[in-house]
PDB file of C-alpha atoms in Angstrom:
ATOM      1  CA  UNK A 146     -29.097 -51.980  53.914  1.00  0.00           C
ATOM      2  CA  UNK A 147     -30.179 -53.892  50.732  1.00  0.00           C
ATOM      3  CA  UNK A 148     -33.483 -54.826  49.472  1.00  0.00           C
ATOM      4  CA  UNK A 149     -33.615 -58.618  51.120  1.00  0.00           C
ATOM      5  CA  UNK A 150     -33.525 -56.964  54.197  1.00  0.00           C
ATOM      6  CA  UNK A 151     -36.880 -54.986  53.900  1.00  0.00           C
ATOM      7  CA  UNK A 152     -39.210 -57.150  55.238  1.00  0.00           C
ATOM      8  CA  UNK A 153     -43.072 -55.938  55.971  1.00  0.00           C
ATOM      9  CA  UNK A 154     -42.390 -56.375  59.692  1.00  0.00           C
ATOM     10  CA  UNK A 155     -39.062 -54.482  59.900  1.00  0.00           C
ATOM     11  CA  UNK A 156     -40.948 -51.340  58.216  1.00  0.00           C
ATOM     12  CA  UNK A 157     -43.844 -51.930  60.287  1.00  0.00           C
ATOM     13  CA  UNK A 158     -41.021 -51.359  62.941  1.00  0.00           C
ATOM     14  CA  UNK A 159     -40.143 -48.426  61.720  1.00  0.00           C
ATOM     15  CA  UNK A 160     -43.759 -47.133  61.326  1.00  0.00           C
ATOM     16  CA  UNK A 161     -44.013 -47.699  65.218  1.00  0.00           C
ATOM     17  CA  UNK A 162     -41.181 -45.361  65.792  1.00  0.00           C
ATOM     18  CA  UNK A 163     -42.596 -42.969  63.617  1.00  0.00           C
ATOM     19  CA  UNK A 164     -45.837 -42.723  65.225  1.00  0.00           C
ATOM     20  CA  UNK A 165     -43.930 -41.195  67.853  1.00  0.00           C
ATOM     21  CA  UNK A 166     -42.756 -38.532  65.782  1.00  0.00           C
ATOM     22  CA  UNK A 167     -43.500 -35.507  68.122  1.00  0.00           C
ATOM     23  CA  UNK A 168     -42.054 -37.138  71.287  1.00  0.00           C
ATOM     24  CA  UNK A 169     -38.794 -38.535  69.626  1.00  0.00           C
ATOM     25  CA  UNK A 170     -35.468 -36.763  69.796  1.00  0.00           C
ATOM     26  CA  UNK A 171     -34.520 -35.105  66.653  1.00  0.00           C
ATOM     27  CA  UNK A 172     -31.774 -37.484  66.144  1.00  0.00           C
ATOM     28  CA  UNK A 173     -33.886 -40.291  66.373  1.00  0.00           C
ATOM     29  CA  UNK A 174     -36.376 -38.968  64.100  1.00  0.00           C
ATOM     30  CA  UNK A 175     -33.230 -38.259  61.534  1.00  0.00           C
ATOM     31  CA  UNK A 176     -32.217 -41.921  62.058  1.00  0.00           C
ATOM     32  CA  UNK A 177     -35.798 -43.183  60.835  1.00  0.00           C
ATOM     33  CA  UNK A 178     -36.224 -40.433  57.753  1.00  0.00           C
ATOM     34  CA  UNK A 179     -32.590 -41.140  56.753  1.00  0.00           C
ATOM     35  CA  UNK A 180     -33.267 -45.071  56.630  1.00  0.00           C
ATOM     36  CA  UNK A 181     -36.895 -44.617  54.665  1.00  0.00           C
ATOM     37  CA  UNK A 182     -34.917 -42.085  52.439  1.00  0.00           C
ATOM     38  CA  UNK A 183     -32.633 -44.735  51.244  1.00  0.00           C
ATOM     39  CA  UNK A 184     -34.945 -46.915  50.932  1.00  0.00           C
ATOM     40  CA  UNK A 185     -37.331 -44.885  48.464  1.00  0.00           C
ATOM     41  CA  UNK A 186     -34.256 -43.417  46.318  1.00  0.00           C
ATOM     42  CA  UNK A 187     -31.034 -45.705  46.979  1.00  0.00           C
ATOM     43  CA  UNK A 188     -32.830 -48.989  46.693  1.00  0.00           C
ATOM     44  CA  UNK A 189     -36.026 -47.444  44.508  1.00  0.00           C
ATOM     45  CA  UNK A 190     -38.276 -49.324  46.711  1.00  0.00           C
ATOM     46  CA  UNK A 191     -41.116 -46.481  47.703  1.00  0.00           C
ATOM     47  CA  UNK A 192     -43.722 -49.108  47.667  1.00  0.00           C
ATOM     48  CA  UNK A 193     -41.963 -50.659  51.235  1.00  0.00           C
ATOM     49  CA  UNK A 194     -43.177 -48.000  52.656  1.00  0.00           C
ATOM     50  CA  UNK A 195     -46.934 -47.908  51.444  1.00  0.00           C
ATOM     51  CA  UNK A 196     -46.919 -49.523  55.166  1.00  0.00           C
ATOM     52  CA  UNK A 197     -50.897 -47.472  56.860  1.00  0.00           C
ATOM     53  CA  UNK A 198     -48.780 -46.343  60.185  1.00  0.00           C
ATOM     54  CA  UNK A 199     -45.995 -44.533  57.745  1.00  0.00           C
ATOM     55  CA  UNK A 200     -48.564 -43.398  55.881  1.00  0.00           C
ATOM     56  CA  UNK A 201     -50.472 -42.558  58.418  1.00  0.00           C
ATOM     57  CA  UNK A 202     -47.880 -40.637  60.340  1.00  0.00           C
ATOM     58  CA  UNK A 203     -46.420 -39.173  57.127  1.00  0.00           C
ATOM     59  CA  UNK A 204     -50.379 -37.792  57.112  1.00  0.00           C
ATOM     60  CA  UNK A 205     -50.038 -36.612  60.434  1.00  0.00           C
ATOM     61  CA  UNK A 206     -46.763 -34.707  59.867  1.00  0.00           C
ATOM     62  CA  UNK A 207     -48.207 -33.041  56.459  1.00  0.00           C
ATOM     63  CA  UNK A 208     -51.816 -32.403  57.987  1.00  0.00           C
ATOM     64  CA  UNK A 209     -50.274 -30.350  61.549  1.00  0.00           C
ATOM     65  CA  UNK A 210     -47.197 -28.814  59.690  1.00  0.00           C
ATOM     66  CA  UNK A 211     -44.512 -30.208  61.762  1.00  0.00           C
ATOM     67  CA  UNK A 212     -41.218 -28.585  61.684  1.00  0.00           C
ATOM     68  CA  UNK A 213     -39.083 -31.227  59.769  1.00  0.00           C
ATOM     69  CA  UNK A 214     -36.111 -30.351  57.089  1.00  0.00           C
ATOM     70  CA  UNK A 215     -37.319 -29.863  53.601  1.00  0.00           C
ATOM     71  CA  UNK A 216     -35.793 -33.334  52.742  1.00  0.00           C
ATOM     72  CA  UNK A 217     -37.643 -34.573  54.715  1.00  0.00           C
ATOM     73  CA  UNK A 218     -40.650 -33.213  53.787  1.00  0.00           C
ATOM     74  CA  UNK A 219     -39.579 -34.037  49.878  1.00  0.00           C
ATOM     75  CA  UNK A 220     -39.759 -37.433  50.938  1.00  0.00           C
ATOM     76  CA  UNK A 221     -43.283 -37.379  52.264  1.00  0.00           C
ATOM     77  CA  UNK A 222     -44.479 -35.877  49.348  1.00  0.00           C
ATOM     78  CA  UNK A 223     -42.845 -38.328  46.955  1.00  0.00           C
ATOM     79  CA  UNK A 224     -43.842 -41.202  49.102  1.00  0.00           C
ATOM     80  CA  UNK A 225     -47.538 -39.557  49.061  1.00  0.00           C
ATOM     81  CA  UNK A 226     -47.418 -38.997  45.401  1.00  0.00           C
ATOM     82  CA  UNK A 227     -45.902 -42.399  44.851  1.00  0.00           C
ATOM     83  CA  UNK A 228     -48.958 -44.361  46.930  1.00  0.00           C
ATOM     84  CA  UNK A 229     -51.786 -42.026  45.290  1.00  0.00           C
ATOM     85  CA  UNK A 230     -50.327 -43.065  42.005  1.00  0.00           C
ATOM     86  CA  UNK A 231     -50.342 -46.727  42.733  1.00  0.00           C
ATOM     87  CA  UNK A 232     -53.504 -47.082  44.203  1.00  0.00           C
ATOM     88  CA  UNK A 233     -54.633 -45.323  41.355  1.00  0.00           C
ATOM     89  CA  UNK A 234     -53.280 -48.386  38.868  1.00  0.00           C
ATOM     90  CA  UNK A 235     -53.629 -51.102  41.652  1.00  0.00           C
ATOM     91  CA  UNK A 236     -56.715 -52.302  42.432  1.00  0.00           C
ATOM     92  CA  UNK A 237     -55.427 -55.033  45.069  1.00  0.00           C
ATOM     93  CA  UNK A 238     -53.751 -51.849  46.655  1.00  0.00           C
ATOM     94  CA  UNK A 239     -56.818 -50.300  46.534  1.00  0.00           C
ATOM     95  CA  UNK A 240     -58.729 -52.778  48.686  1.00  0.00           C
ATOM     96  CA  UNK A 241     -55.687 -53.515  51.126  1.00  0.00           C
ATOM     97  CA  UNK A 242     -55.003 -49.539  52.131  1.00  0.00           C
ATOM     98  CA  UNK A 243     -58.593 -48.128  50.742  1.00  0.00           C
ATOM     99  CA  UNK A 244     -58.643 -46.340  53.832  1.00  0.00           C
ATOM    100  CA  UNK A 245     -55.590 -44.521  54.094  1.00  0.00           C
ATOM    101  CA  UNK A 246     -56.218 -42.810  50.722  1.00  0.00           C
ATOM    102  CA  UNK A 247     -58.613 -40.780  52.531  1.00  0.00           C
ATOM    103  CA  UNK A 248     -55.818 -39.335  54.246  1.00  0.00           C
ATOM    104  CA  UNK A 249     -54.241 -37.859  51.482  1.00  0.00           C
ATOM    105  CA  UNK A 250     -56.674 -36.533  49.492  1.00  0.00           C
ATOM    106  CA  UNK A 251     -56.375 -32.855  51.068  1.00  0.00           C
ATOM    107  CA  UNK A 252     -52.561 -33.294  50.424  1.00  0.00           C
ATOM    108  CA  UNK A 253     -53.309 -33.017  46.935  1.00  0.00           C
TER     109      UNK A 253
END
C-alpha cells in the first residue's frame, strides 16, 4: 500500500468494518489493525485515520476494554494521542471532528 492509495473513502471503508469490531472474526479484525498499523507507522500517515467511525470505534474498543493484542491497543493509543494533539494545534480540525474529542477525553 502507498500513500496515493489512501483516499478518505477507502478509510471510511475501513471504519465500516471496524464498527463491527465485536462481531468480526479475529482474522478479519487482524486484517483491518494490520492495514491502519502500516498506515500510521510505515507510511507516517496517522492523520488518515482521524476518520469519526475509527475514532469512534477505536473509542468504543478503549471505553468497554475489548480483548485485542497490546499492538493493537498501542496503536489506539497513538492514534488517540496523535488526534488529541492535532486538534489541539488545528483549529479547522477542531470544527470538522469537534465532536469526537468528547470521546476521548476520559482516555486521557
Amino acid at each position: 500500500m502507498c500513500s496515493s492509495t489512501l483516499t478518505p473513502e477507502l478509510m471510511r471503508q475501513y471504519g465500516r468494518l471496524l464498527e463491527e469490531f465485536e462481531q468480526n472474526t479475529p482474522f478479519v479484525n487482524d486484517c483491518i489493525f494490520t492495514v491502519m498499523h502500516h498506515i500510521a507507522g510505515d507510511l507516517d500517515s496517522p492523520q488518515v485515520l482521524y476518520i469519526p467511525s475509527i475514532l469512534k470505534s477505536f473509542s468504543k474498543i478503549w471505553e468497554q476494554g475489548l480483548q485485542i493484542c497490546d499492538d493493537w491497543v498501542d496503536l489506539i493509543e497513538y492514534i488517540i494521542q496523535k488526534f488529541i494533539q492535532t486538534m489541539g494545534s488545528s483549529p479547522i480540525l477542531r470544527r470538522q471532528h469537534g465532536r469526537v474529542l468528547g470521546l476521548y477525553r476520559s482516555c486521557r
